[in-house]
Amino acid sequence: MELRVPLPPFRAEDYPAPGTEDPPGSGQPGGAGHPPGSGLPPGSGHPRSAGHPPGAGRPPGTGDIPRPAGHELLGAVAGWGETVTPAGRLRLLPVRAERDLALVTAWMNDPAVAALWGLGGPEETTAAHLRAQLDGDGRSVPCLGLLDGVPMSYWEIYRADLAPLARHYPARPHDTGLRLLIGAVADRGRGIGSCLLRAVSGLVLDNRPSCTRVVAEPDLRNAPSVAAFLRAGFRFSAEVGIPDRRAALMMRERSLRDLL
């Protein structure tokens, strides 16, 4: 059964130009621009993400691995700025539920996306997934990817060393994970994913000097996704078992950044 939800109309004024949005730090859990649960309708439960299949119940970075006292989390993702890619100018804009919930819900209800993310269904399903991050301590930040000012992808940037994933590989302090969803069907299957992955992993390394590598865990069954990570300069590190699926542990090392 198809789960398609109509896309909301695009309004350029909803997505401010760089330097005109809220100050860095807003749009993050606990930040000035995102009081806990801002704009999210009530609901219960936290549906799975690509890294946490049915039964896991938590999005990336929201597991029960405690945060050491005084530990840096992700910093001000909203202030990472733009990066130029072969596809256009890309920047990350932290999700605001009152602005972005309808759009992210529509993307999550695309059949191909729903099969991997498991978040198809009513708006409350996506809201609960976002709430788990927005109400958290900042170890996972959901973002829109804007290409030349137009939202076209959804990202989750998270502290992999503090996430449940860290139980499945020898994590290093400040390992930073990312997850990508390309919203528009027209943008899929033409190589844009690897372009975006290289750009955003570069933003992570540029803005998080304590991070020595960027990690990801796409589903092994999703061969196009694994191939996109390889083209983006990641290397296959291991096959890891995550509840209900096998994942390809992918890594982009700072030390190999200019070689791959």
One Martini backbone bead per residue (centre of mass of N, CA, C, O) as a GRO file, in nm:
protein
  260
    1MET     BB    1   0.095   0.036   0.023
    2GLU     BB    2   0.061   0.358  -0.014
    3LEU     BB    3   0.209   0.664   0.170
    4ARG     BB    4   0.137   0.917   0.042
    5VAL     BB    5   0.213   1.269   0.082
    6PRO     BB    6   0.163   1.578   0.037
    7LEU     BB    7   0.333   1.843  -0.052
    8PRO     BB    8   0.423   2.126   0.054
    9PRO     BB    9   0.456   2.438  -0.011
   10PHE     BB   10   0.694   2.648  -0.131
   11ARG     BB   11   0.872   2.892   0.085
   12ALA     BB   12   1.134   3.098   0.086
   13GLU     BB   13   1.079   3.255   0.363
   14ASP     BB   14   1.127   2.989   0.546
   15TYR     BB   15   1.440   3.005   0.420
   16PRO     BB   16   1.691   3.154   0.520
   17ALA     BB   17   1.959   3.311   0.477
   18PRO     BB   18   2.264   3.327   0.546
   19GLY     BB   19   2.272   3.514   0.856
   20THR     BB   20   1.930   3.535   0.911
   21GLU     BB   21   1.902   3.346   1.114
   22ASP     BB   22   1.933   3.213   1.382
   23PRO     BB   23   2.144   3.175   1.606
   24PRO     BB   24   2.377   2.994   1.701
   25GLY     BB   25   2.205   2.709   1.862
   26SER     BB   26   1.967   2.724   1.726
   27GLY     BB   27   1.773   2.439   1.663
   28GLN     BB   28   1.851   2.306   1.928
   29PRO     BB   29   1.863   2.138   2.190
   30GLY     BB   30   1.802   2.395   2.423
   31GLY     BB   31   1.780   2.623   2.248
   32ALA     BB   32   1.648   2.923   2.171
   33GLY     BB   33   1.489   2.796   1.905
   34HIS     BB   34   1.439   2.506   2.091
   35PRO     BB   35   1.227   2.420   2.272
   36PRO     BB   36   1.095   2.168   2.401
   37GLY     BB   37   0.890   2.049   2.148
   38SER     BB   38   0.870   2.248   1.929
   39GLY     BB   39   0.569   2.217   1.746
   40LEU     BB   40   0.486   1.944   1.864
   41PRO     BB   41   0.280   1.709   1.874
   42PRO     BB   42   0.129   1.490   2.036
   43GLY     BB   43   0.272   1.176   2.159
   44SER     BB   44   0.384   0.836   2.127
   45GLY     BB   45   0.672   0.732   2.092
   46HIS     BB   46   0.966   0.590   1.903
   47PRO     BB   47   1.041   0.545   1.611
   48ARG     BB   48   1.224   0.424   1.381
   49SER     BB   49   1.523   0.410   1.224
   50ALA     BB   50   1.770   0.307   1.024
   51GLY     BB   51   1.938   0.228   1.300
   52HIS     BB   52   1.634   0.141   1.432
   53PRO     BB   53   1.452  -0.097   1.435
   54PRO     BB   54   1.215  -0.270   1.533
   55GLY     BB   55   1.222  -0.216   1.897
   56ALA     BB   56   1.424   0.012   1.956
   57GLY     BB   57   1.284   0.319   1.970
   58ARG     BB   58   1.543   0.493   1.851
   59PRO     BB   59   1.719   0.733   1.760
   60PRO     BB   60   1.999   0.863   1.694
   61GLY     BB   61   2.167   0.941   1.996
   62THR     BB   62   1.922   0.820   2.217
   63GLY     BB   63   2.054   0.654   2.409
   64ASP     BB   64   2.199   0.512   2.726
   65ILE     BB   65   2.459   0.660   2.690
   66PRO     BB   66   2.642   0.842   2.876
   67ARG     BB   67   2.737   1.164   2.947
   68PRO     BB   68   3.006   1.316   3.007
   69ALA     BB   69   3.128   1.547   3.184
   70GLY     BB   70   3.170   1.823   2.975
   71HIS     BB   71   3.086   1.724   2.705
   72GLU     BB   72   3.102   1.751   2.386
   73LEU     BB   73   2.903   1.763   2.122
   74LEU     BB   74   2.810   1.944   1.826
   75GLY     BB   75   2.728   2.216   1.841
   76ALA     BB   76   2.664   2.467   1.588
   77VAL     BB   77   2.510   2.369   1.314
   78ALA     BB   78   2.382   2.642   1.214
   79GLY     BB   79   2.703   2.760   1.184
   80TRP     BB   80   2.847   2.599   0.935
   81GLY     BB   81   2.738   2.667   0.668
   82GLU     BB   82   2.843   2.670   0.351
   83THR     BB   83   2.878   2.454   0.056
   84VAL     BB   84   3.042   2.365  -0.233
   85THR     BB   85   2.899   2.190  -0.507
   86PRO     BB   86   2.826   2.041  -0.806
   87ALA     BB   87   2.502   2.093  -0.732
   88GLY     BB   88   2.566   2.326  -0.518
   89ARG     BB   89   2.453   2.500  -0.243
   90LEU     BB   90   2.516   2.380   0.086
   91ARG     BB   91   2.299   2.341   0.380
   92LEU     BB   92   2.229   2.331   0.724
   93LEU     BB   93   1.896   2.306   0.883
   94PRO     BB   94   1.751   2.298   1.155
   95VAL     BB   95   1.482   2.172   1.275
   96ARG     BB   96   1.136   2.288   1.257
   97ALA     BB   97   0.834   2.183   1.325
   98GLU     BB   98   0.646   2.424   1.232
   99ARG     BB   99   0.790   2.412   0.938
  100ASP     BB  100   0.884   2.078   0.873
  101LEU     BB  101   0.685   1.841   0.929
  102ALA     BB  102   0.530   1.808   0.659
  103LEU     BB  103   0.775   1.747   0.483
  104VAL     BB  104   0.897   1.504   0.634
  105THR     BB  105   0.643   1.332   0.619
  106ALA     BB  106   0.630   1.309   0.313
  107TRP     BB  107   0.902   1.167   0.282
  108MET     BB  108   0.839   0.922   0.477
  109ASN     BB  109   0.590   0.831   0.266
  110ASP     BB  110   0.769   0.723   0.081
  111PRO     BB  111   0.804   0.405  -0.005
  112ALA     BB  112   1.120   0.387  -0.013
  113VAL     BB  113   1.160   0.520   0.265
  114ALA     BB  114   0.970   0.352   0.449
  115ALA     BB  115   1.128   0.080   0.410
  116LEU     BB  116   1.387   0.201   0.578
  117TRP     BB  117   1.269   0.393   0.820
  118GLY     BB  118   0.971   0.334   0.941
  119LEU     BB  119   0.779   0.634   0.911
  120GLY     BB  120   0.518   0.569   0.810
  121GLY     BB  121   0.241   0.792   0.831
  122PRO     BB  122   0.148   0.996   1.040
  123GLU     BB  123   0.260   1.286   1.171
  124GLU     BB  124   0.312   1.168   1.460
  125THR     BB  125   0.544   0.981   1.381
  126THR     BB  126   0.749   1.199   1.306
  127ALA     BB  127   0.726   1.369   1.563
  128ALA     BB  128   0.842   1.157   1.756
  129HIS     BB  129   1.118   1.135   1.622
  130LEU     BB  130   1.196   1.435   1.662
  131ARG     BB  131   1.148   1.464   1.968
  132ALA     BB  132   1.380   1.275   2.063
  133GLN     BB  133   1.586   1.502   1.974
  134LEU     BB  134   1.476   1.789   2.065
  135ASP     BB  135   1.455   1.678   2.379
  136GLY     BB  136   1.741   1.648   2.406
  137ASP     BB  137   2.108   1.706   2.453
  138GLY     BB  138   2.245   1.716   2.140
  139ARG     BB  139   2.343   1.428   2.007
  140SER     BB  140   2.098   1.499   1.802
  141VAL     BB  141   2.049   1.653   1.468
  142PRO     BB  142   1.799   1.765   1.282
  143CYS     BB  143   1.799   1.821   0.918
  144LEU     BB  144   1.812   2.030   0.651
  145GLY     BB  145   1.883   2.024   0.304
  146LEU     BB  146   2.010   2.299   0.120
  147LEU     BB  147   1.976   2.368  -0.232
  148ASP     BB  148   1.982   2.669  -0.326
  149GLY     BB  149   1.747   2.712  -0.084
  150VAL     BB  150   1.631   2.413  -0.116
  151PRO     BB  151   1.460   2.164   0.016
  152MET     BB  152   1.599   1.800  -0.033
  153SER     BB  153   1.688   1.703   0.265
  154TYR     BB  154   1.758   1.466   0.528
  155TRP     BB  155   1.922   1.489   0.852
  156GLU     BB  156   2.150   1.311   1.083
  157ILE     BB  157   2.340   1.438   1.349
  158TYR     BB  158   2.569   1.235   1.546
  159ARG     BB  159   2.690   1.079   1.834
  160ALA     BB  160   2.830   0.774   1.798
  161ASP     BB  161   2.977   0.736   2.083
  162LEU     BB  162   2.668   0.782   2.227
  163ALA     BB  163   2.548   0.553   2.075
  164PRO     BB  164   2.442   0.234   2.016
  165LEU     BB  165   2.659   0.181   1.795
  166ALA     BB  166   2.911   0.167   1.996
  167ARG     BB  167   2.854  -0.147   2.064
  168HIS     BB  168   2.962  -0.242   1.747
  169TYR     BB  169   3.230  -0.067   1.791
  170PRO     BB  170   3.542   0.100   1.814
  171ALA     BB  171   3.506   0.379   1.953
  172ARG     BB  172   3.558   0.722   1.935
  173PRO     BB  173   3.599   1.015   2.036
  174HIS     BB  174   3.370   1.207   1.843
  175ASP     BB  175   3.218   1.044   1.679
  176THR     BB  176   3.038   1.108   1.369
  177GLY     BB  177   2.716   1.085   1.254
  178LEU     BB  178   2.524   0.996   0.950
  179ARG     BB  179   2.208   1.075   0.780
  180LEU     BB  180   2.022   1.011   0.468
  181LEU     BB  181   1.755   1.190   0.287
  182ILE     BB  182   1.605   1.196  -0.024
  183GLY     BB  183   1.320   1.347  -0.123
  184ALA     BB  184   1.343   1.361  -0.427
  185VAL     BB  185   1.312   1.150  -0.684
  186ALA     BB  186   1.480   1.319  -0.900
  187ASP     BB  187   1.752   1.299  -0.699
  188ARG     BB  188   1.767   1.005  -0.764
  189GLY     BB  189   2.009   0.808  -0.931
  190ARG     BB  190   2.249   1.064  -1.005
  191GLY     BB  191   2.487   1.110  -0.767
  192ILE     BB  192   2.408   1.317  -0.534
  193GLY     BB  193   2.465   1.165  -0.270
  194SER     BB  194   2.779   1.167  -0.276
  195CYS     BB  195   2.804   1.473  -0.282
  196LEU     BB  196   2.665   1.525  -0.008
  197LEU     BB  197   2.838   1.342   0.175
  198ARG     BB  198   3.103   1.485   0.128
  199ALA     BB  199   3.013   1.765   0.225
  200VAL     BB  200   2.910   1.695   0.516
  201SER     BB  201   3.162   1.555   0.619
  202GLY     BB  202   3.330   1.811   0.580
  203LEU     BB  203   3.177   1.986   0.782
  204VAL     BB  204   3.242   1.820   1.027
  205LEU     BB  205   3.556   1.840   1.010
  206ASP     BB  206   3.567   2.156   1.009
  207ASN     BB  207   3.375   2.190   1.295
  208ARG     BB  208   3.520   1.915   1.437
  209PRO     BB  209   3.830   1.878   1.564
  210SER     BB  210   3.774   1.615   1.752
  211CYS     BB  211   3.707   1.476   1.489
  212THR     BB  212   3.842   1.184   1.307
  213ARG     BB  213   3.547   1.068   1.220
  214VAL     BB  214   3.304   0.951   0.994
  215VAL     BB  215   2.989   0.783   1.034
  216ALA     BB  216   2.804   0.489   0.910
  217GLU     BB  217   2.479   0.267   0.872
  218PRO     BB  218   2.387   0.119   0.625
  219ASP     BB  219   2.206  -0.090   0.465
  220LEU     BB  220   2.312  -0.368   0.304
  221ARG     BB  221   2.061  -0.378   0.099
  222ASN     BB  222   2.159  -0.077   0.018
  223ALA     BB  223   2.358  -0.046  -0.237
  224PRO     BB  224   2.342   0.255  -0.328
  225SER     BB  225   2.430   0.370  -0.054
  226VAL     BB  226   2.703   0.236  -0.024
  227ALA     BB  227   2.817   0.350  -0.290
  228ALA     BB  228   2.795   0.649  -0.211
  229PHE     BB  229   2.996   0.638   0.021
  230LEU     BB  230   3.240   0.546  -0.142
  231ARG     BB  231   3.238   0.798  -0.337
  232ALA     BB  232   3.268   0.998  -0.069
  233GLY     BB  233   3.528   0.857   0.103
  234PHE     BB  234   3.442   0.602   0.215
  235ARG     BB  235   3.483   0.308   0.413
  236PHE     BB  236   3.476  -0.022   0.464
  237SER     BB  237   3.481  -0.182   0.786
  238ALA     BB  238   3.194  -0.336   0.856
  239GLU     BB  239   2.979  -0.580   0.975
  240VAL     BB  240   2.677  -0.509   1.151
  241GLY     BB  241   2.464  -0.576   1.426
  242ILE     BB  242   2.135  -0.475   1.412
  243PRO     BB  243   1.837  -0.476   1.492
  244ASP     BB  244   1.696  -0.652   1.217
  245ARG     BB  245   1.994  -0.593   1.092
  246ARG     BB  246   2.238  -0.518   0.848
  247ALA     BB  247   2.540  -0.326   0.853
  248ALA     BB  248   2.739  -0.075   0.708
  249LEU     BB  249   3.044   0.027   0.815
  250MET     BB  250   3.125   0.365   0.771
  251MET     BB  251   3.431   0.560   0.689
  252ARG     BB  252   3.575   0.894   0.745
  253GLU     BB  253   3.893   1.002   0.750
  254ARG     BB  254   4.085   1.263   0.816
  255SER     BB  255   4.365   1.141   0.713
  256LEU     BB  256   4.203   1.064   0.417
  257ARG     BB  257   4.056   1.306   0.285
  258ASP     BB  258   4.273   1.370   0.036
  259LEU     BB  259   4.261   1.056  -0.089
  260LEU     BB  260   3.918   0.992  -0.117
   0.00000   0.00000   0.00000
